[in-house]
Amino acid sequence: EHDYDVDNMKHDPFDNMVADAVEVYKHLLEKQADNSVVIISVGFLNNLHDLLLDPEGFALVKSKVRLLAVMGGLNNDGFNLIRHDLVDQTQYVLENWPGTLVTTHVGGDMITGETLTGTTPTDNPVRRAYELEWHQGPNIGRSSWDQVTTMYAIFGNKYFKEEWDGGGSLRNGYTWSFSAGHRGYAAPKNDKEIEDEIERLMTLTPKMEN
């Protein structure tokens, strides 16, 4: 059971007011310089699967995307890579992504968000999410899987060591092998350093743009 606070937050548009995910990806990618885009996936891969099936989408991924950073278990993942019966879509992305795809799966022991209540305004949506979701309450952090993937995608080798030897597996029996510049894994160099930097970044005052 979860608590919500949507009445005090700006509402998202209704489903019939938003564009299809593949069309959004194509619209954004076509405006970017070649080999300049980093995509971060901390959820499910079905939209990227659909993008690869679209001929124009595949061509844009091949020419525009420098890196796909994926949060998911390296072997027999039990959530992001298989939930909602999406394991086949995950396999397709792993097999057919034309550029560099790097996974991360650590973060369970990196606890962040503990200082949000004491350092950010009451209407800060990140703070409210931590206070409400899973009944965490104020001044209680949680695991940082998604933030770790984001940190790798932004900072790369500053905080992580890229590994290109080895491989991974899905629960349907599919396995994939690492290869330099194509498929790999990002291992944190120092968990505490990454944890502290995530906490610092999450408590910064947002930079608002008109």
Coordinates of C-alpha atoms in Angstrom, one line a residue:
E1 CA 0.0 0.0 0.0
H2 CA 1.3 3.5 -0.9
D3 CA 0.4 7.0 0.1
Y4 CA -0.1 9.8 -2.4
D5 CA 0.0 13.6 -2.5
V6 CA -1.2 14.3 -6.1
D7 CA -3.5 17.1 -5.0
N8 CA -0.6 19.2 -4.0
M9 CA 1.5 18.5 -7.0
K10 CA 1.1 19.6 -10.6
H11 CA -0.9 17.1 -12.5
D12 CA 0.4 15.2 -15.5
P13 CA -1.7 15.3 -18.7
F14 CA -4.2 12.5 -19.3
D15 CA -3.1 9.6 -21.5
N16 CA -5.0 10.9 -24.5
M17 CA -3.0 14.1 -24.4
V18 CA 0.4 12.6 -24.8
A19 CA 2.2 11.3 -27.8
D20 CA 3.3 7.7 -28.4
A21 CA 6.6 6.9 -26.8
V22 CA 8.2 5.8 -30.1
E23 CA 7.2 9.1 -31.7
V24 CA 8.6 11.1 -28.8
Y25 CA 11.9 9.2 -29.1
K26 CA 12.1 9.8 -32.8
H27 CA 11.2 13.5 -32.5
L28 CA 13.9 14.1 -29.9
L29 CA 16.6 12.0 -31.5
E30 CA 16.3 13.5 -35.0
K31 CA 17.2 16.9 -33.5
Q32 CA 20.5 15.7 -31.9
A33 CA 24.0 15.6 -33.1
D34 CA 25.4 12.2 -34.2
N35 CA 26.7 10.0 -31.4
S36 CA 25.7 12.5 -28.8
V37 CA 22.8 11.0 -26.9
V38 CA 22.8 9.0 -23.7
I39 CA 19.6 7.1 -22.8
I40 CA 19.1 5.9 -19.2
S41 CA 16.7 3.1 -18.6
V42 CA 15.7 2.5 -15.0
G43 CA 12.4 0.9 -15.7
F44 CA 11.3 -1.5 -18.4
L45 CA 12.7 -1.8 -21.9
N46 CA 9.4 -2.2 -23.9
N47 CA 9.5 1.3 -25.4
L48 CA 13.1 0.9 -26.5
H49 CA 12.1 -2.5 -28.0
D50 CA 9.3 -0.8 -30.0
L51 CA 11.7 1.9 -31.1
L52 CA 14.1 -0.7 -32.5
L53 CA 11.3 -2.3 -34.4
D54 CA 10.5 1.0 -36.1
P55 CA 12.9 1.3 -39.1
E56 CA 13.3 5.0 -38.7
G57 CA 13.7 4.6 -34.9
F58 CA 16.4 2.0 -35.4
A59 CA 18.3 4.2 -37.8
L60 CA 18.1 7.1 -35.4
V61 CA 19.4 5.0 -32.5
K62 CA 22.3 3.8 -34.6
S63 CA 23.4 7.3 -35.6
K64 CA 22.5 9.4 -32.6
V65 CA 22.9 7.3 -29.4
R66 CA 26.3 7.0 -27.8
L67 CA 25.2 4.9 -24.8
L68 CA 22.3 3.1 -23.3
A69 CA 22.7 2.7 -19.6
V70 CA 20.4 0.0 -18.1
M71 CA 19.5 -0.6 -14.5
G72 CA 18.9 -4.3 -14.1
G73 CA 20.2 -7.5 -12.6
L74 CA 23.2 -8.9 -14.4
N75 CA 22.1 -12.5 -13.9
N76 CA 18.5 -13.7 -13.5
D77 CA 17.1 -10.3 -12.8
G78 CA 13.7 -10.4 -11.0
F79 CA 12.3 -7.0 -11.7
N80 CA 13.2 -4.5 -14.3
L81 CA 14.2 -6.9 -17.1
I82 CA 11.3 -9.4 -16.7
R83 CA 8.4 -7.9 -14.9
H84 CA 5.0 -7.5 -16.7
D85 CA 6.1 -10.5 -19.0
L86 CA 8.6 -8.3 -20.8
V87 CA 11.5 -10.7 -20.8
D88 CA 11.3 -11.2 -24.5
Q89 CA 11.4 -7.5 -25.2
T90 CA 14.4 -7.2 -22.9
Q91 CA 16.1 -10.0 -24.8
Y92 CA 15.4 -8.3 -28.1
V93 CA 17.0 -5.1 -26.9
L94 CA 20.0 -6.9 -25.6
E95 CA 20.4 -8.7 -28.9
N96 CA 19.7 -5.9 -31.3
W97 CA 20.8 -2.6 -29.7
P98 CA 23.2 -1.3 -32.4
G99 CA 25.5 0.6 -30.1
T100 CA 27.0 0.5 -26.6
L101 CA 24.8 -1.0 -23.8
V102 CA 26.1 -1.0 -20.3
T103 CA 24.2 -2.4 -17.3
T104 CA 24.4 -1.7 -13.6
H105 CA 22.7 -3.6 -10.8
V106 CA 24.2 -2.3 -7.5
G107 CA 22.6 0.2 -5.2
G108 CA 20.7 -1.9 -2.8
D109 CA 23.2 -1.1 0.0
M110 CA 23.6 2.5 -0.9
I111 CA 21.0 4.3 1.2
T112 CA 20.2 7.9 0.1
G113 CA 17.5 10.4 0.8
E114 CA 18.0 10.5 4.6
T115 CA 18.6 14.3 4.7
L116 CA 15.8 15.4 2.3
T117 CA 13.4 16.3 5.1
G118 CA 15.9 18.5 6.9
T119 CA 17.4 20.2 3.8
T120 CA 14.6 20.7 1.3
P121 CA 11.2 22.6 1.2
T122 CA 8.0 20.7 2.1
D123 CA 6.8 21.0 -1.5
N124 CA 9.9 19.4 -2.9
P125 CA 8.6 16.4 -4.9
V126 CA 11.6 14.2 -4.3
R127 CA 11.3 14.8 -0.6
R128 CA 7.5 14.0 -0.7
A129 CA 8.2 10.9 -2.7
Y130 CA 10.6 9.6 0.0
E131 CA 8.3 10.6 2.8
L132 CA 5.3 8.8 1.3
E133 CA 6.5 5.9 -0.8
W134 CA 6.6 2.6 1.1
H135 CA 5.8 4.6 4.2
Q136 CA 9.4 5.6 4.5
G137 CA 8.6 8.6 6.6
P138 CA 10.8 11.6 7.2
N139 CA 14.6 11.3 7.5
I140 CA 14.6 7.7 6.2
G141 CA 16.5 6.8 3.0
R142 CA 16.2 3.9 0.7
S143 CA 18.2 2.0 -1.8
S144 CA 19.7 3.8 -4.8
W145 CA 19.6 1.5 -7.8
D146 CA 18.2 4.0 -10.2
Q147 CA 20.4 6.9 -9.1
V148 CA 23.5 4.6 -9.5
T149 CA 22.6 4.0 -13.1
T150 CA 22.1 7.7 -13.6
M151 CA 25.5 8.5 -12.0
Y152 CA 27.2 6.1 -14.4
A153 CA 25.4 7.5 -17.4
I154 CA 26.5 11.1 -16.5
F155 CA 29.9 10.6 -15.0
G156 CA 31.2 7.4 -16.5
N157 CA 34.7 6.4 -15.4
K158 CA 34.9 9.1 -12.7
Y159 CA 33.0 6.9 -10.3
F160 CA 32.8 3.5 -12.2
K161 CA 35.0 0.9 -13.7
E162 CA 33.7 -0.4 -17.0
E163 CA 34.0 -4.2 -17.4
W164 CA 34.0 -5.7 -20.9
D165 CA 34.7 -9.3 -20.0
G166 CA 32.0 -11.6 -18.8
G167 CA 28.3 -11.7 -19.5
G168 CA 24.8 -11.8 -18.2
S169 CA 21.6 -14.0 -18.3
L170 CA 17.9 -13.7 -18.2
R171 CA 15.4 -15.9 -16.4
N172 CA 14.2 -17.3 -19.8
G173 CA 17.6 -18.9 -20.3
Y174 CA 19.0 -16.2 -22.7
T175 CA 22.6 -15.3 -22.1
W176 CA 24.7 -12.5 -23.6
S177 CA 28.4 -11.9 -23.7
F178 CA 30.3 -8.6 -23.0
S179 CA 32.4 -7.1 -25.7
A180 CA 34.5 -3.9 -25.6
G181 CA 32.4 -0.9 -26.6
H182 CA 29.3 -3.0 -27.3
R183 CA 28.0 -4.8 -24.2
G184 CA 29.4 -4.2 -20.7
Y185 CA 28.9 -3.7 -17.0
A186 CA 29.7 -0.7 -14.8
A187 CA 31.1 -1.5 -11.3
P188 CA 31.3 1.3 -8.7
K189 CA 34.8 2.3 -7.6
N190 CA 33.8 3.4 -4.2
D191 CA 30.2 2.9 -2.9
K192 CA 30.5 5.5 -0.1
E193 CA 31.7 8.2 -2.5
I194 CA 28.9 7.5 -4.9
E195 CA 26.3 7.4 -2.1
D196 CA 27.5 10.8 -0.7
E197 CA 27.4 12.4 -4.2
I198 CA 23.9 11.1 -4.8
E199 CA 22.7 12.6 -1.5
R200 CA 24.4 15.9 -2.3
L201 CA 22.8 16.2 -5.8
M202 CA 19.3 15.2 -4.6
T203 CA 19.3 17.9 -2.0
L204 CA 20.4 20.7 -4.3
T205 CA 17.9 23.5 -5.0
P206 CA 16.3 22.8 -8.4
K207 CA 17.4 25.1 -11.2
M208 CA 14.1 26.3 -12.7
E209 CA 13.8 27.2 -16.4
N210 CA 11.0 29.2 -17.9

